[in-house]
Short mmCIF file of C-alpha atoms and ligand atoms in Angstrom, two decimals:
data_model
loop_
_atom_site.label_atom_id
_atom_site.label_comp_id
_atom_site.label_asym_id
_atom_site.label_seq_id
_atom_site.Cartn_x
_atom_site.Cartn_y
_atom_site.Cartn_z
CA MET P 1188 -16.97 -0.42 -20.75
CA SER P 1189 -14.21 1.33 -18.87
CA THR P 1190 -15.97 4.64 -18.40
CA GLY P 1191 -14.49 7.64 -16.65
CA PRO P 1192 -10.91 8.91 -16.52
CA GLN P 1193 -8.45 6.02 -16.70
CA LYS P 1194 -5.34 7.78 -15.41
CA TYR P 1195 -4.93 8.94 -11.82
CA PRO P 1196 -3.84 12.58 -11.98
CA GLY P 1197 -0.13 12.92 -11.26
CA ALA P 1198 0.65 9.20 -11.48
CA SER P 1199 3.82 8.22 -13.34
CA THR P 1200 3.50 5.77 -16.23
CA ALA P 1201 7.26 5.08 -16.24
CA GLN P 1202 6.43 1.43 -15.45
CA TRP P 1203 3.50 0.88 -17.76
CA TRP P 1204 2.74 -2.85 -18.07
CA GLN P 1205 -0.53 -2.80 -20.00
CA SER P 1206 1.16 -2.78 -23.40
CA ARG P 1207 2.99 -5.99 -22.50
CA TRP P 1208 0.25 -7.83 -20.60
CA GLY P 1209 -3.01 -6.47 -21.98
CA GLY P 1210 -5.75 -7.11 -19.44
CA ASP P 1211 -9.52 -7.31 -19.56
CA PRO P 1212 -11.82 -4.28 -19.70
CA MET P 1213 -13.89 -3.93 -16.53
CA GLU P 1214 -16.08 -1.43 -14.73
CA VAL P 1215 -14.33 -1.23 -11.37
CA ASN P 1216 -16.46 -1.22 -8.22
CA THR P 1217 -13.85 -2.54 -5.76
CA ILE P 1218 -10.35 -1.56 -4.67
CA VAL P 1219 -8.06 -4.36 -3.43
CA TRP P 1220 -5.17 -3.09 -1.29
CA HIS P 1221 -1.80 -4.80 -0.97
CA SER P 1222 1.57 -4.13 0.65
CA THR P 1223 4.70 -5.00 -1.29
CA GLU P 1224 6.78 -6.24 1.66
CA GLY P 1225 9.74 -4.27 0.36
CA THR P 1226 11.09 -0.74 0.34
CA GLY P 1227 11.49 0.04 -3.36
CA LEU P 1228 9.38 0.13 -6.50
CA PRO P 1229 9.05 -3.55 -7.50
CA ASP P 1230 9.49 -4.90 -11.00
CA TYR P 1231 6.67 -7.40 -10.34
CA ALA P 1232 8.50 -10.09 -12.32
CA GLY P 1233 8.45 -8.04 -15.50
CA GLY P 1234 4.94 -6.84 -14.76
CA SER P 1235 3.51 -10.37 -14.71
CA ALA P 1236 2.28 -9.88 -11.13
CA ALA P 1237 1.72 -6.12 -11.25
CA PRO P 1238 -1.20 -4.23 -9.74
CA ASN P 1239 -2.89 -1.21 -11.34
CA PHE P 1240 -1.06 1.21 -9.04
CA THR P 1241 1.92 1.38 -6.73
CA ALA P 1242 2.12 4.01 -3.99
CA LEU P 1243 5.77 4.66 -3.14
CA PRO P 1244 6.58 6.73 -0.04
CA ASP P 1245 8.73 9.83 -0.43
CA PHE P 1246 9.81 10.38 3.17
CA ASP P 1247 11.62 13.65 2.51
CA ALA P 1248 8.67 15.24 0.73
CA GLN P 1249 6.17 13.47 3.04
CA ARG P 1250 3.97 12.28 0.25
CA LEU P 1251 3.17 9.20 -1.80
CA THR P 1252 4.47 8.99 -5.35
CA TRP P 1253 1.99 7.11 -7.53
CA TYR P 1254 2.94 4.78 -10.36
CA GLN P 1255 0.27 3.49 -12.70
CA HIS P 1256 0.81 0.18 -14.50
CA PHE P 1257 -2.63 -0.42 -16.06
CA ASP P 1258 -5.67 1.73 -16.76
CA PHE P 1259 -8.05 2.05 -13.83
CA ASP P 1260 -10.69 -0.15 -15.50
CA ILE P 1261 -8.30 -2.75 -16.93
CA SER P 1262 -7.58 -5.92 -14.96
CA SER P 1263 -4.17 -6.29 -13.37
CA ARG P 1264 -2.26 -9.29 -12.07
CA ALA P 1265 -1.41 -9.27 -8.34
CA LEU P 1266 -3.97 -11.85 -7.23
CA VAL P 1267 -3.95 -15.61 -7.54
CA ASN P 1268 -6.83 -16.94 -9.62
CA LYS P 1269 -7.32 -20.68 -9.52
CA PRO P 1270 -9.02 -22.65 -12.30
CA GLY P 1271 -12.76 -22.84 -11.68
CA GLY P 1272 -14.19 -21.07 -8.66
CA VAL P 1273 -14.48 -17.29 -8.71
CA GLU P 1274 -12.76 -14.66 -10.80
CA THR P 1275 -10.27 -12.51 -8.90
CA ASN P 1276 -8.08 -10.12 -10.92
CA THR P 1277 -10.81 -9.66 -13.52
CA LEU P 1278 -13.80 -9.21 -11.17
CA ASN P 1279 -14.07 -5.42 -11.51
CA VAL P 1280 -11.25 -4.81 -9.05
CA CYS P 1281 -8.56 -2.17 -9.20
CA GLN P 1282 -5.46 -3.18 -7.24
CA VAL P 1283 -3.10 -0.90 -5.32
CA GLU P 1284 0.23 -1.92 -3.80
CA ILE P 1285 1.54 0.21 -0.94
CA VAL P 1286 5.34 0.01 -0.82
CA GLY P 1287 6.11 -1.12 2.71
CA THR P 1288 5.35 -3.94 5.08
CA CYS P 1289 2.48 -5.30 7.15
CA ASP P 1290 4.81 -7.72 8.96
CA PRO P 1291 5.88 -6.73 12.50
CA ALA P 1292 9.00 -8.92 12.16
CA ALA P 1293 10.15 -7.04 9.05
CA HIS P 1294 9.21 -3.73 10.64
CA GLY P 1295 11.40 -4.52 13.62
CA LYS P 1296 14.32 -5.63 11.49
CA TRP P 1297 14.50 -3.16 8.61
CA THR P 1298 16.85 -0.25 9.10
CA ALA P 1299 15.81 1.63 5.95
CA ARG P 1300 12.92 4.06 6.29
CA HIS P 1301 9.72 2.28 5.38
CA LEU P 1302 5.95 2.31 5.77
CA TYR P 1303 4.46 -0.12 8.28
CA THR P 1304 0.78 -0.44 7.42
CA PRO P 1305 -0.60 -0.50 11.01
CA GLU P 1306 1.28 2.72 11.82
CA LEU P 1307 1.09 4.91 8.74
CA PRO P 1308 2.11 8.55 9.05
CA ASP P 1309 -0.59 11.14 8.54
CA TRP P 1310 0.67 12.12 5.09
CA ALA P 1311 0.31 8.54 3.87
CA LEU P 1312 -3.25 8.36 5.20
CA ARG P 1313 -3.96 11.68 3.48
CA ASP P 1314 -2.71 10.47 0.10
CA LEU P 1315 -4.41 7.07 0.32
CA ALA P 1316 -7.65 8.87 1.20
CA ALA P 1317 -7.19 11.15 -1.80
CA PHE P 1318 -6.98 8.11 -4.08
CA ALA P 1319 -10.09 6.55 -2.50
CA LYS P 1320 -11.94 9.85 -2.99
CA TRP P 1321 -10.93 9.99 -6.65
CA ALA P 1322 -12.09 6.40 -7.20
CA HIS P 1323 -15.38 7.32 -5.55
CA ASP P 1324 -15.96 10.60 -7.34
CA GLU P 1325 -14.86 9.49 -10.82
CA HIS P 1326 -15.78 5.78 -10.76
CA GLY P 1327 -18.41 5.37 -8.05
CA VAL P 1328 -16.35 3.01 -5.87
CA PRO P 1329 -18.13 3.16 -2.49
CA LEU P 1330 -16.17 4.56 0.47
CA THR P 1331 -17.12 1.48 2.46
CA GLY P 1332 -16.13 -2.16 2.79
CA ASP P 1333 -17.89 -4.78 4.85
CA VAL P 1334 -14.74 -6.62 5.97
CA VAL P 1335 -12.44 -6.64 9.01
CA PHE P 1336 -8.74 -6.01 8.47
CA LYS P 1337 -6.57 -8.34 10.56
CA ALA P 1338 -2.97 -7.82 11.58
CA TYR P 1339 -0.30 -9.97 9.95
CA PRO P 1340 0.57 -12.84 10.47
CA ALA P 1341 -2.90 -13.82 11.73
CA SER P 1342 -4.21 -12.44 8.42
CA TYR P 1343 -2.45 -15.16 6.44
CA GLY P 1344 -4.26 -18.15 4.92
CA ALA P 1345 -7.57 -19.25 6.44
CA ASN P 1346 -7.85 -16.17 8.60
CA GLY P 1347 -11.56 -16.00 9.39
CA VAL P 1348 -12.01 -12.80 7.37
CA ARG P 1349 -11.39 -14.12 3.85
CA MET P 1350 -14.57 -13.89 1.79
CA GLY P 1351 -16.45 -16.84 0.44
CA ALA P 1352 -17.50 -16.95 -3.19
CA ALA P 1353 -20.95 -15.37 -2.75
CA LYS P 1354 -19.72 -12.48 -0.63
CA TRP P 1355 -16.78 -11.86 -2.95
CA ASN P 1356 -18.95 -11.84 -6.05
CA ALA P 1357 -21.30 -9.31 -4.44
CA PHE P 1358 -18.59 -7.18 -2.80
CA ARG P 1359 -18.32 -3.46 -3.55
CA GLY P 1360 -15.91 -1.00 -1.96
CA HIS P 1361 -12.52 -1.48 -0.30
CA CYS P 1362 -10.86 -4.69 0.85
CA GLY P 1363 -7.41 -6.21 1.11
CA HIS P 1364 -5.55 -9.13 -0.41
CA GLN P 1365 -6.26 -10.92 2.90
CA HIS P 1366 -9.99 -10.93 2.03
CA VAL P 1367 -9.81 -12.38 -1.49
CA PRO P 1368 -10.80 -16.02 -2.01
CA GLU P 1369 -8.41 -18.48 -3.69
CA ASN P 1370 -5.54 -16.45 -2.17
CA ASP P 1371 -3.51 -17.02 1.00
CA HIS P 1372 -1.54 -13.79 1.37
CA GLY P 1373 -2.18 -11.75 4.51
CA ASP P 1374 -1.30 -8.28 3.25
CA PRO P 1375 -1.91 -5.42 3.85
CA GLY P 1376 -2.30 -6.49 7.51
CA LEU P 1377 -3.88 -3.99 9.86
CA LEU P 1378 -4.28 -1.21 7.31
CA PRO P 1379 -6.43 1.50 8.97
CA MET P 1380 -9.03 1.25 6.22
CA ALA P 1381 -11.85 2.83 8.22
CA ALA P 1382 -9.75 5.90 8.96
CA ILE P 1383 -8.70 6.22 5.32
CA LEU P 1384 -12.28 5.94 4.09
CA ALA P 1385 -13.58 8.36 6.73
CA ARG P 1386 -10.99 10.89 5.63
CA ALA P 1387 -11.94 10.39 1.99
CA ALA P 1388 -15.61 10.90 2.86
CA GLU P 1389 -14.89 14.13 4.75
CA THR P 1390 -13.77 15.72 1.54
CA ALA P 1391 -16.15 13.93 -0.83
CA PRO P 1392 -19.15 15.88 -2.10
CA ALA P 1393 -22.47 14.98 -0.52
CA ALA P 1394 -24.74 12.66 -2.50
CA PRO P 1395 -27.15 14.65 -4.69
ZN1 ZN I 2132 -0.93 -8.77 -1.98
#
């Protein structure tokens, strides 16, 4: 289990939570995207609700700074998992939190520089695509995802795009917190997933 490189090149392990929280070995075939709804690197309640990765914008350098909290193929903790039903955090998913907001109300109010997921700058798309390409090339995560991303707040709760158990259990590729069963969060809103995946595919090697 847990084949392939486990550390994303260049990611900081300054907030490494795996030694405290363990996690289950998996063979990841799905990326679940989140937005933190804040502007700084979160503590995730001492790591108890941490994802595998956090992508923090560096506006001056126009790049994303990556933090890694768990190995790629070790389960992380940013999803709700209710007793019974389906597995969530441990169902071969790697989770990424983008530091920023999907909420138009927060976007309109915040005075600090921040990422707004429906309107990401090109350099953020570039760096998110680079991560998707790495997950594809090194771990075989498909550069696809048969889901529709909805804008927040319509993406909250029973949003019409959240997967049922059968679809979730069979899912491979890229989706958002708003698509995961047993969860009600609506992040990452209208993330331009198709554009990110298309960009990743442009630079991915052709299938043999
Ligand atoms: Zn989330």
